[in-house]
Coordinates of C-alpha atoms and ligand atoms in Angstrom, one line a residue:
X1 CA 35.7 18.8 23.8
X2 CA 38.9 16.4 21.8
X3 CA 39.9 17.8 18.5
X4 CA 42.2 15.0 18.0
X5 CA 41.6 13.0 14.8
X6 CA 40.5 9.1 16.0
X7 CA 41.5 5.9 13.9
X8 CA 38.2 4.3 13.4
X9 CA 37.8 0.4 14.4
X10 CA 38.6 -1.3 11.2
X11 CA 35.2 -2.3 9.4
X12 CA 34.8 -6.0 8.8
X13 CA 31.6 -8.0 7.8
X14 CA 29.1 -9.6 10.1
X15 CA 29.8 -13.4 10.3
X16 CA 27.1 -15.4 9.0
X17 CA 25.8 -17.4 11.9
X18 CA 24.8 -21.6 10.1
X19 CA 21.7 -21.7 13.1
X20 CA 22.8 -25.5 12.3
X21 CA 20.8 -28.1 14.1
X22 CA 22.3 -28.2 18.0
X23 CA 24.0 -24.8 17.7
X24 CA 23.8 -22.3 20.4
X25 CA 22.0 -20.0 17.8
X26 CA 19.4 -22.1 16.8
X27 CA 18.0 -22.7 20.7
X28 CA 17.9 -19.0 21.0
X29 CA 16.2 -18.1 18.1
X30 CA 13.8 -20.4 18.6
X31 CA 13.0 -19.4 22.0
X32 CA 12.9 -15.6 20.6
X33 CA 10.3 -16.7 18.0
X34 CA 8.1 -18.3 20.9
X35 CA 8.1 -15.3 22.9
X36 CA 7.3 -12.2 20.3
X37 CA 4.9 -15.3 19.5
X38 CA 3.1 -14.6 23.2
X39 CA 3.7 -11.1 23.4
X40 CA 1.5 -8.7 21.5
X41 CA 3.3 -5.6 20.5
X42 CA 1.9 -2.0 20.1
X43 CA 3.7 0.2 17.5
X44 CA 3.8 4.0 18.2
X45 CA 4.9 6.6 15.9
X46 CA 8.2 8.0 17.3
X47 CA 8.1 12.0 16.9
X48 CA 10.9 14.0 18.3
X49 CA 11.5 11.1 20.6
X50 CA 8.0 10.9 21.7
X51 CA 5.7 7.7 21.5
X52 CA 2.7 8.6 19.4
X53 CA -0.5 6.4 20.1
X54 CA -3.6 7.9 17.8
X55 CA -6.0 5.0 19.1
X56 CA -6.5 4.2 15.1
X57 CA -4.5 0.8 14.7
X58 CA -4.1 -1.6 12.0
X59 CA -3.0 -5.4 13.1
X60 CA 0.1 -6.8 11.8
X61 CA 0.0 -11.0 11.0
X62 CA 2.8 -12.8 10.0
X63 CA 2.0 -13.9 6.2
X64 CA 2.6 -17.2 6.7
X65 CA 0.5 -17.8 9.6
X66 CA -2.5 -15.1 9.0
X67 CA -4.5 -16.6 12.2
X68 CA -1.5 -15.2 14.0
X69 CA -2.0 -11.6 15.9
X70 CA 1.9 -10.2 16.3
X71 CA 0.1 -6.8 17.4
X72 CA -0.6 -3.3 16.3
X73 CA 0.5 -0.1 14.7
X74 CA -0.8 3.1 15.4
X75 CA -2.0 5.0 12.1
X76 CA -1.3 8.7 11.9
X77 CA -2.2 11.5 9.9
X78 CA -0.9 14.7 7.5
X79 CA -0.5 16.6 10.7
X80 CA 1.9 13.7 12.5
X81 CA 3.9 14.1 9.2
X82 CA 4.0 18.0 9.8
X83 CA 5.0 17.2 13.7
X84 CA 7.9 14.7 12.3
X85 CA 8.7 17.7 10.1
X86 CA 9.0 20.1 12.3
X87 CA 10.5 17.7 15.0
X88 CA 13.3 16.6 12.5
X89 CA 14.2 21.0 11.8
X90 CA 14.2 21.3 15.4
X91 CA 16.7 18.8 16.1
X92 CA 19.0 19.7 12.9
X93 CA 21.6 22.4 14.3
X94 CA 22.4 20.7 17.5
X95 CA 22.6 17.0 15.6
X96 CA 25.1 18.4 12.3
X97 CA 26.7 20.5 15.0
X98 CA 27.7 17.3 16.9
X99 CA 31.3 15.8 16.3
X100 CA 31.5 13.2 13.8
X101 CA 32.9 10.7 16.3
X102 CA 30.0 11.1 18.4
X103 CA 27.9 10.6 15.9
X104 CA 29.3 7.8 14.7
X105 CA 29.7 6.3 18.2
X106 CA 25.9 6.1 18.0
X107 CA 25.9 4.0 15.5
X108 CA 28.7 1.6 15.6
X109 CA 26.9 0.8 18.9
X110 CA 24.0 0.5 17.0
X111 CA 25.6 -2.0 14.7
X112 CA 27.0 -4.1 18.0
X113 CA 23.7 -3.9 19.0
X114 CA 21.7 -5.8 16.3
X115 CA 25.0 -8.3 16.0
X116 CA 24.7 -8.6 19.8
X117 CA 22.3 -8.5 22.4
X118 CA 19.6 -7.8 19.6
X119 CA 21.1 -10.6 17.3
X120 CA 17.7 -13.1 18.0
X121 CA 15.7 -10.7 18.4
X122 CA 16.1 -8.6 14.8
X123 CA 16.0 -12.1 13.2
X124 CA 12.6 -13.4 14.7
X125 CA 10.8 -10.0 13.9
X126 CA 11.9 -10.1 10.4
X127 CA 11.0 -13.8 10.2
X128 CA 7.9 -12.9 11.5
X129 CA 7.5 -9.9 10.1
X130 CA 8.2 -10.3 6.3
X131 CA 8.0 -14.4 6.0
X132 CA 12.0 -15.1 5.8
X133 CA 13.7 -18.4 6.5
X134 CA 16.4 -17.8 9.4
X135 CA 19.1 -17.8 6.8
X136 CA 17.3 -14.9 4.8
X137 CA 16.8 -12.9 8.0
X138 CA 19.9 -13.1 8.9
X139 CA 21.6 -11.8 6.1
X140 CA 19.7 -9.4 6.0
X141 CA 18.5 -7.4 9.4
X142 CA 21.7 -8.6 11.1
X143 CA 24.7 -8.9 8.8
X144 CA 23.7 -6.4 6.1
X145 CA 22.3 -3.8 8.5
X146 CA 25.2 -3.8 10.9
X147 CA 27.7 -3.6 7.7
X148 CA 25.2 -0.8 6.8
X149 CA 26.4 0.9 9.6
X150 CA 30.1 0.4 10.6
X151 CA 31.0 0.5 6.6
X152 CA 29.4 3.6 6.4
X153 CA 31.1 5.0 9.6
X154 CA 34.5 4.6 7.6
X155 CA 33.2 6.0 4.4
X156 CA 32.2 9.0 6.5
X157 CA 35.5 9.3 7.8
X158 CA 37.0 9.0 4.6
X159 CA 34.9 12.0 3.1
X160 CA 35.6 14.2 5.6
X161 CA 39.2 13.3 5.5
X162 CA 39.2 14.5 2.2
X163 CA 40.4 17.7 1.7
X164 CA 41.8 20.0 -1.2
X165 CA 45.6 18.7 -1.7
X166 CA 46.5 22.2 -2.9
X167 CA 47.2 25.2 -0.8
X168 CA 49.8 27.7 -2.0
X169 CA 51.7 30.2 0.3
X170 CA 49.6 32.4 2.6
X171 CA 46.3 30.4 1.7
X172 CA 44.4 28.0 3.1
X173 CA 41.7 25.7 1.1
X174 CA 39.1 23.7 3.0
X175 CA 36.6 21.7 2.6
X176 CA 33.6 21.7 5.0
X177 CA 30.8 18.8 4.5
X178 CA 27.8 19.8 5.6
X179 CA 24.7 18.4 5.5
X180 CA 21.9 19.1 3.3
X181 CA 19.8 22.0 4.4
X182 CA 16.8 21.1 5.6
X183 CA 15.2 17.5 6.1
X184 CA 15.7 14.2 4.0
X185 CA 12.4 11.7 3.9
X186 CA 13.6 8.2 3.8
X187 CA 11.0 6.0 2.3
X188 CA 11.3 2.4 3.0
X189 CA 10.2 -0.9 0.7
X190 CA 9.2 -4.0 2.9
X191 CA 11.6 -6.5 1.7
X192 CA 14.7 -5.8 3.6
X193 CA 14.8 -4.7 7.2
X194 CA 18.2 -3.5 6.6
X195 CA 17.4 -1.2 3.9
X196 CA 14.7 0.5 6.2
X197 CA 17.4 1.0 8.7
X198 CA 20.0 2.0 6.1
X199 CA 17.6 4.4 4.3
X200 CA 17.2 6.2 7.4
X201 CA 20.8 5.8 8.7
X202 CA 23.2 7.0 6.2
X203 CA 22.1 10.6 5.7
X204 CA 21.7 11.1 9.4
X205 CA 25.0 10.0 9.9
X206 CA 26.2 13.0 7.7
X207 CA 24.7 14.9 10.5
X208 CA 20.9 15.4 8.3
X209 CA 17.9 14.9 10.5
X210 CA 15.2 12.4 9.2
X211 CA 11.6 11.6 8.3
X212 CA 11.2 8.1 8.1
X213 CA 8.2 6.2 6.2
X214 CA 8.5 2.2 6.5
X215 CA 6.4 0.3 4.2
X216 CA 3.0 -0.7 6.3
X217 CA 4.2 -5.0 5.7
X218 CA 7.4 -3.9 7.3
X219 CA 6.3 -1.6 10.2
X220 CA 6.8 -4.8 13.0
X221 CA 10.7 -5.1 12.3
X222 CA 10.7 -1.5 11.6
X223 CA 9.9 -0.4 15.1
X224 CA 12.4 -2.8 16.6
X225 CA 15.3 -0.5 14.5
X226 CA 14.2 2.4 15.8
X227 CA 14.2 1.5 19.2
X228 CA 17.7 0.1 19.0
X229 CA 18.8 3.2 17.7
X230 CA 17.2 4.9 20.4
X231 CA 19.1 2.9 22.9
X232 CA 22.5 3.3 21.3
X233 CA 22.1 7.1 21.8
X234 CA 20.2 9.1 19.0
X235 CA 19.2 11.6 20.1
X236 CA 15.3 12.7 19.8
X237 CA 13.9 14.0 16.4
X238 CA 17.3 13.1 14.4
X239 CA 15.1 10.1 13.2
X240 CA 11.7 10.5 13.0
X241 CA 9.2 7.4 12.1
X242 CA 5.9 7.9 11.1
X243 CA 3.3 5.4 10.4
X244 CA 1.2 7.2 7.7
X245 CA -0.2 6.4 4.2
X246 CA 2.1 7.0 1.5
X247 CA 0.6 9.8 -0.3
X248 CA -1.0 11.5 2.2
X249 CA 2.7 12.1 3.5
X250 CA 3.9 12.5 0.4
X251 CA 1.4 15.3 0.1
X252 CA 2.9 16.8 3.1
X253 CA 6.8 16.3 2.7
X254 CA 6.5 17.3 -1.1
X255 CA 5.3 20.5 -0.3
X256 CA 6.9 21.8 2.3
X257 CA 10.0 24.1 1.4
X258 CA 12.8 22.2 3.6
X259 CA 12.3 19.1 1.8
X260 CA 15.8 18.5 0.7
X261 CA 16.6 14.9 -0.2
X262 CA 14.5 11.8 -1.0
X263 CA 16.4 8.7 0.1
X264 CA 13.8 6.1 -1.4
X265 CA 13.4 2.3 -2.6
X266 CA 10.6 0.8 -3.9
X267 CA 8.9 0.0 -6.9
X268 CA 9.7 2.2 -10.2
X269 CA 6.4 3.3 -11.0
X270 CA 6.1 4.7 -6.8
X271 CA 9.4 6.4 -7.5
X272 CA 8.8 8.0 -11.4
X273 CA 5.4 9.3 -9.6
X274 CA 7.2 10.9 -6.8
X275 CA 10.2 12.8 -8.9
X276 CA 7.4 14.0 -11.3
X277 CA 5.8 15.7 -7.8
X278 CA 8.8 16.9 -6.8
X279 CA 9.8 18.3 -10.2
X280 CA 6.4 20.1 -9.8
X281 CA 7.2 21.4 -6.9
X282 CA 10.5 22.4 -7.9
X283 CA 10.0 26.4 -7.1
X284 CA 8.5 25.6 -3.3
X285 CA 12.1 24.3 -2.5
X286 CA 14.8 26.7 -0.7
X287 CA 17.4 24.1 -2.5
X288 CA 17.4 21.7 -5.1
X289 CA 16.4 18.3 -3.7
X290 CA 18.7 14.9 -3.9
X291 CA 17.0 12.3 -5.1
X292 CA 18.2 8.8 -4.9
X293 CA 15.9 6.2 -5.6
X294 CA 16.8 2.1 -5.8
X295 CA 14.0 0.7 -7.8
X296 CA 12.6 -2.5 -9.5
X297 CA 14.7 -4.8 -11.6
X298 CA 14.0 -7.8 -14.5
X299 CA 17.1 -9.5 -13.6
X300 CA 19.0 -12.0 -16.1
X301 CA 21.0 -15.7 -15.9
X302 CA 22.4 -15.8 -19.4
X303 CA 24.0 -19.3 -20.0
X304 CA 26.5 -19.9 -22.6
X305 CA 26.8 -23.8 -24.0
X306 CA 30.2 -23.6 -21.9
X307 CA 29.1 -23.6 -18.7
X308 CA 28.4 -25.8 -16.4
X309 CA 24.4 -27.1 -16.1
X310 CA 24.4 -27.7 -12.4
X311 CA 26.1 -24.4 -11.9
X312 CA 23.7 -22.8 -13.7
X313 CA 20.6 -24.7 -11.8
X314 CA 21.5 -24.1 -8.6
X315 CA 22.6 -19.8 -9.6
X316 CA 18.2 -20.1 -10.6
X317 CA 17.0 -22.1 -8.0
X318 CA 18.8 -19.9 -5.5
X319 CA 18.6 -16.9 -7.4
X320 CA 15.1 -17.3 -8.1
X321 CA 13.5 -18.6 -5.3
X322 CA 14.8 -17.0 -2.0
X323 CA 12.7 -15.1 0.2
X324 CA 10.3 -16.4 -2.4
X325 CA 11.6 -14.2 -5.4
X326 CA 11.1 -11.1 -3.1
X327 CA 14.2 -9.7 -4.0
X328 CA 14.9 -6.7 -6.4
X329 CA 17.8 -8.8 -7.7
X330 CA 15.9 -11.9 -8.0
X331 CA 16.5 -13.9 -10.8
X332 CA 13.2 -13.9 -12.7
X333 CA 14.4 -14.5 -17.0
X334 CA 16.8 -16.6 -17.9
X335 CA 18.5 -17.8 -21.4
X336 CA 19.4 -21.4 -22.0
X337 CA 21.1 -23.2 -24.8
X338 CA 19.0 -26.0 -26.3
X339 CA 22.2 -28.7 -25.5
X340 CA 22.3 -27.8 -22.0
X341 CA 18.2 -27.4 -21.2
X342 CA 17.5 -30.7 -20.6
X343 CA 19.8 -31.2 -17.6
X344 CA 19.4 -28.0 -16.4
X345 CA 15.6 -28.2 -16.4
X346 CA 15.9 -32.1 -14.3
X347 CA 18.5 -30.7 -11.6
X348 CA 15.9 -27.8 -11.1
X349 CA 13.2 -30.0 -10.7
X350 CA 15.1 -32.2 -8.5
X351 CA 16.0 -29.2 -6.2
X352 CA 12.5 -28.0 -6.5
X353 CA 10.9 -31.0 -5.4
X354 CA 13.2 -31.1 -2.5
X355 CA 12.1 -27.4 -1.0
X356 CA 9.8 -27.6 1.6
X357 CA 7.1 -24.7 1.9
X358 CA 5.4 -23.1 5.0
X359 CA 6.2 -21.6 8.4
X360 CA 9.5 -19.6 9.4
X361 CA 9.4 -20.7 12.9
X362 CA 10.1 -24.8 11.2
X363 CA 13.1 -24.1 10.2
X364 CA 13.0 -27.0 7.9
X365 CA 11.3 -24.7 5.3
X366 CA 13.3 -23.1 2.8
X367 CA 10.2 -21.4 0.9
X368 CA 7.6 -19.3 2.9
X369 CA 4.8 -16.9 2.1
X370 CA 4.7 -13.9 -0.1
X371 CA 4.3 -10.3 1.3
X372 CA 0.6 -9.2 1.2
X373 CA -2.7 -10.2 -0.3
X374 CA -2.4 -7.7 -2.8
X375 CA 1.2 -9.3 -4.0
X376 CA 0.0 -13.0 -3.6
X377 CA -3.0 -12.0 -5.5
X378 CA -0.7 -9.9 -8.9
X379 CA 1.5 -13.0 -8.4
X380 CA -1.4 -15.5 -8.6
X381 CA -2.9 -13.7 -11.7
X382 CA 0.6 -13.8 -14.2
X383 CA 0.3 -17.7 -12.8
X384 CA -2.8 -18.2 -14.5
X385 CA -2.3 -16.4 -17.2
X386 CA 0.9 -18.3 -18.1
X387 CA -1.3 -21.2 -17.6
X388 CA -4.1 -19.9 -20.5
X389 CA -1.3 -18.6 -22.8
X390 CA -0.6 -20.6 -25.9
X391 CA 2.8 -19.4 -26.1
X392 CA 4.3 -20.3 -22.7
X393 CA 3.8 -23.5 -20.4
X394 CA 3.9 -23.4 -16.8
X395 CA 6.6 -26.7 -16.8
X396 CA 7.0 -26.2 -12.6
X397 CA 5.0 -25.2 -9.4
X398 CA 2.1 -23.0 -10.5
X399 CA -0.1 -23.9 -7.2
X400 CA -0.8 -21.2 -4.8
X401 CA -2.9 -20.7 -1.8
X402 CA -3.9 -18.1 0.9
X403 CA -6.2 -19.8 2.9
X404 CA -3.6 -20.1 5.9
X405 CA -0.9 -17.5 4.6
X406 CA 0.1 -16.3 1.4
X407 CA 2.0 -19.2 -0.1
X408 CA 2.8 -19.8 -4.1
X409 CA 4.8 -22.6 -4.9
X410 CA 8.2 -22.1 -7.0
X411 CA 7.0 -21.4 -10.3
X412 CA 9.2 -21.7 -13.9
X413 CA 7.6 -20.9 -17.1
X414 CA 9.2 -21.6 -20.2
X415 CA 8.6 -19.3 -22.8
X416 CA 8.8 -19.6 -26.8
X417 CA 8.2 -15.6 -27.1
X418 CA 11.1 -13.9 -25.7
X419 CA 9.3 -10.6 -25.2
X420 CA 6.4 -12.6 -23.2
X421 CA 5.4 -10.8 -20.2
X422 CA 6.9 -12.7 -17.5
X423 CA 10.2 -12.1 -19.4
X424 CA 9.7 -8.2 -19.6
X425 CA 8.2 -7.5 -16.6
X426 CA 8.8 -7.0 -12.6
X427 CA 6.8 -9.6 -11.1
X428 CA 8.5 -9.7 -7.8
X429 CA 7.2 -13.1 -6.2
X430 CA 8.9 -16.9 -6.9
X431 CA 8.4 -17.2 -10.5
X432 CA 11.2 -17.9 -12.9
X433 CA 10.4 -17.7 -16.8
X434 CA 13.4 -19.8 -18.7
X435 CA 14.1 -19.0 -22.9
X436 CA 15.7 -21.8 -24.1
X437 CA 17.9 -20.8 -27.3
X438 CA 19.5 -22.3 -30.1
X439 CA 23.1 -22.8 -29.2
X440 CA 24.6 -20.8 -32.2
X441 CA 22.6 -17.6 -31.2
X442 CA 24.5 -16.8 -28.3
X443 CA 25.3 -13.2 -29.8
X444 CA 21.8 -12.5 -30.4
X445 CA 20.8 -13.4 -27.1
X446 CA 23.1 -11.1 -25.6
X447 CA 21.5 -8.0 -27.5
X448 CA 18.0 -9.7 -26.8
X449 CA 18.8 -9.5 -22.8
X450 CA 20.1 -5.7 -22.9
X451 CA 17.1 -4.9 -24.5
X452 CA 13.9 -6.6 -22.9
X453 CA 13.0 -4.6 -20.1
X454 CA 13.7 -1.1 -18.8
X455 CA 15.8 -2.1 -16.2
X456 CA 19.2 -2.6 -15.5
X457 CA 19.7 -4.0 -12.1
X458 CA 21.7 -7.0 -11.8
X459 CA 22.2 -10.1 -14.1
X460 CA 24.8 -12.9 -14.4
X461 CA 26.1 -14.7 -17.2
X462 CA 27.9 -18.5 -17.2
X463 CA 30.4 -19.5 -19.0
X464 CA 33.6 -21.1 -19.0
X465 CA 35.4 -19.7 -22.1
X466 CA 37.4 -16.3 -20.8
X467 CA 36.7 -14.8 -24.5
X468 CA 33.0 -15.1 -23.9
X469 CA 33.3 -13.8 -20.8
X470 CA 35.2 -10.9 -21.7
X471 CA 32.5 -10.5 -24.8
X472 CA 29.7 -10.6 -22.7
X473 CA 30.7 -8.3 -19.9
X474 CA 31.0 -5.8 -22.8
X475 CA 27.8 -6.2 -24.6
X476 CA 26.2 -6.6 -21.7
X477 CA 27.5 -3.4 -19.9
X478 CA 24.7 -1.2 -19.3
X479 CA 22.2 -3.8 -18.6
X480 CA 23.1 -4.8 -15.0
X481 CA 24.2 -2.4 -11.9
X482 CA 25.6 -5.5 -10.3
X483 CA 27.0 -8.0 -12.9
X484 CA 27.8 -11.2 -12.0
X485 CA 30.2 -13.9 -13.6
X486 CA 29.6 -17.6 -12.8
X487 CA 27.6 -16.4 -10.2
X488 CA 23.9 -15.9 -9.1
X489 CA 22.2 -12.3 -9.0
X490 CA 21.9 -11.9 -5.7
X491 CA 23.3 -11.7 -2.2
X492 CA 25.7 -8.1 -3.0
X493 CA 27.4 -8.0 0.1
X494 CA 28.3 -4.6 1.8
X495 CA 32.2 -3.4 1.4
X496 CA 32.6 -5.9 -1.6
X497 CA 29.8 -5.4 -4.5
X498 CA 27.9 -1.6 -3.8
X499 CA 24.5 -2.3 -4.4
X500 CA 22.4 -0.5 -7.3
X501 CA 21.5 -0.1 -11.0
X502 CA 20.7 2.0 -13.9
X503 CA 18.0 2.5 -16.4
X504 CA 14.5 2.3 -14.4
X505 CA 16.3 0.3 -11.9
X506 CA 17.3 3.4 -9.8
X507 CA 19.9 6.4 -9.3
X508 CA 22.5 3.9 -8.9
X509 CA 24.3 5.5 -5.8
X510 CA 24.9 2.4 -4.5
X511 CA 23.9 1.7 -0.8
X512 CA 26.6 1.2 1.4
X513 CA 28.8 2.8 -0.4
X514 CA 31.1 6.2 0.0
X515 CA 29.1 7.1 -3.5
X516 CA 25.4 7.0 -1.7
X517 CA 27.2 9.1 1.5
X518 CA 28.1 12.0 -1.3
X519 CA 24.5 12.2 -1.7
X520 CA 23.7 14.0 1.9
X521 CA 26.3 16.3 2.1
X522 CA 26.8 20.0 0.4
X523 CA 30.2 20.7 0.7
X524 CA 31.2 24.2 1.2
X525 CA 34.3 25.1 0.3
X526 CA 36.6 27.4 2.5
X527 CA 39.4 30.0 1.7
X528 CA 41.4 31.5 3.9
X529 CA 44.3 34.0 3.2
X530 CA 46.8 34.9 5.7
X531 CA 47.9 37.6 3.6
X532 CA 45.3 39.8 1.6
X533 CA 46.8 42.0 -0.9
X534 CA 45.8 46.2 -0.5
X535 CA 46.2 47.2 -4.0
X536 CA 44.0 46.1 -6.8
X537 CA 46.6 46.7 -9.6
X538 CA 48.7 43.8 -11.2
X539 CA 51.9 43.6 -12.5
X540 CA 50.8 43.9 -16.1
X541 CA 49.5 47.4 -15.8
X542 CA 53.4 48.5 -15.1
Ligands
NAD601 P1 6.3 0.0 -2.8 O1 7.1 1.1 -4.0 O2 5.1 -0.2 -3.2 O3 6.5 1.3 -1.6 C1 7.9 1.5 -1.4 C2 7.6 2.5 -0.3 O4 6.9 4.0 -0.6 C3 6.5 2.1 0.6 O5 7.0 2.7 2.2 C4 5.1 2.8 0.5 O6 4.3 2.8 1.5 C5 5.4 4.1 -0.2 N1 4.4 4.7 -1.0 C6 4.1 3.4 -2.1 N2 3.5 4.3 -2.8 C7 3.4 5.7 -2.5 C8 3.2 7.3 -2.7 N3 2.2 7.4 -3.9 N4 3.7 8.2 -2.3 C9 4.3 8.1 -1.1 N5 4.9 6.8 -0.9 C10 4.6 5.8 -1.6 O7 7.5 -1.2 -3.1 P2 7.7 -2.3 -1.8 O8 6.6 -3.4 -2.4 O9 7.5 -1.7 -0.4 O10 9.0 -3.0 -2.1 C11 9.1 -3.5 -3.7 C12 10.0 -3.0 -4.4 O11 11.0 -2.4 -4.2 C13 10.3 -3.8 -5.8 O12 9.7 -2.9 -7.0 C14 11.8 -3.9 -5.8 O13 12.3 -4.4 -7.0 C15 12.1 -2.9 -5.3 N6 13.3 -2.5 -4.5 C16 14.6 -2.3 -5.0 C17 16.0 -1.9 -4.2 C18 16.9 -1.8 -5.2 O14 17.7 -2.2 -4.3 N7 16.7 -1.6 -6.1 C19 16.1 -3.1 -3.3 C20 14.8 -3.5 -2.9 C21 13.6 -3.3 -3.4

């Protein structure tokens, strides 16, 4: 085994391809979409490298074409959760002992597979599974996932190189970055294939072994991520993918003495419930589990009268409606000055009128379907309530139809009450609520923005005046973990804008940054003395 300190390839953000008409990547993607639609995928669980089929299956359909069946996945039980924990613990020692360069290589190779030979398949799977248009799929399952893997390898190397700066004569002080003792549970949401891959890969990279439960609504693309990790050389048992009902899985995981950490992204309510369960079980564990959770948001856009109406309108339509508003960072409440409201409104109306809604396979569609019937019904109920309430008005969109797929029009609500429920609660759909304020009330509006919702994930301000920008940034210091000046509040890029929020939006451990990787290690300090003392007496004793 070599003991050299190897120089890593410098990570670069994966280039986002255009998929413009006539481009080779567009032709390859379209062929892959057709191929996947002509196949029937049977997705097993992966436990200790074994493909586990239970015969208890659930069929998978594109949210925008319910009549089509993509395949089926095998649902497991508590017994499979236990098997996955056993497999993770059995794989632990060998994986933790593997030189970090070899662990790095596996994930760098996975990134190259994703950005290379598997690019079209990753995109097509994400487009069909989560109803993302090609641009949304490309920035998620290809660019962001490859970035997560490549940048995290760089951060891992930086952590390992960090050593105590001082070793006085005769002493050698060292830090060893052990993985956590036990297994890590990665529990992932439907909306980003990249998050699903990263939540399992990041702790694994640091030498941990993982039980991973993807969302029921993301199994189709999650299975492909698992396949790529294996193809890249991930040893059996390092990441175990279980397809078990969340609470049933939690029951086994959170009572296990070797439970060492939770890497979660999902809704605030679920995370708070999990935290409480872990707290109640604290005396059962061998160590204090690391709890990392990135959760909901109620992300804002505030425009100052000095800002540009067209820029604000574009940020709102992109920020609120891309991927049907199902990004945790999606703009869902906006505060606009009276003086620019009519301009912003007409720009938005023109944009929405030009947006096409339909399947992801038709690349002319900007808007696709929302993820599940449950999500559709919840979003539709907010819209119905807004139509019935007298202190708000649905001024754009408001239509929905689930006969062929879960389609909801981009919807804009105008609220007279800045604390109306759609200004405060996370809807997680294509619904934006706007409050129009008197131009001279800007300072009061910032106070309102800061105190309206329990979340603090993303937020944006638009202004030309530098003093206003500086003042707004200070005033909203704790209102957003990712703060944008003259830009939409979505689209964080790994290596550029580490992502995460505070307050009810999460533990703010910034996925895709060195800060996140620190959570998956338990450093050991080693002091070696080359000349141990042989007399207990100090000089002061005379
Ligand atoms: P969700 O909370 O419904 O589910 C997340 C995961 O938890 C899924 O795998 C689900 O099966 C599982 N789960 C649900 N209840 C459980 C329970 N009682 N015990 C164990 N597991 C359980 O979230 P979702 O609908 O998949 O994703 C959308 C949510 O995620 C939104 O609230 C969004 O804001 C948030 N999100 C946040 C970020 C961020 O970085 N802050 C990023 C993406 C999504």
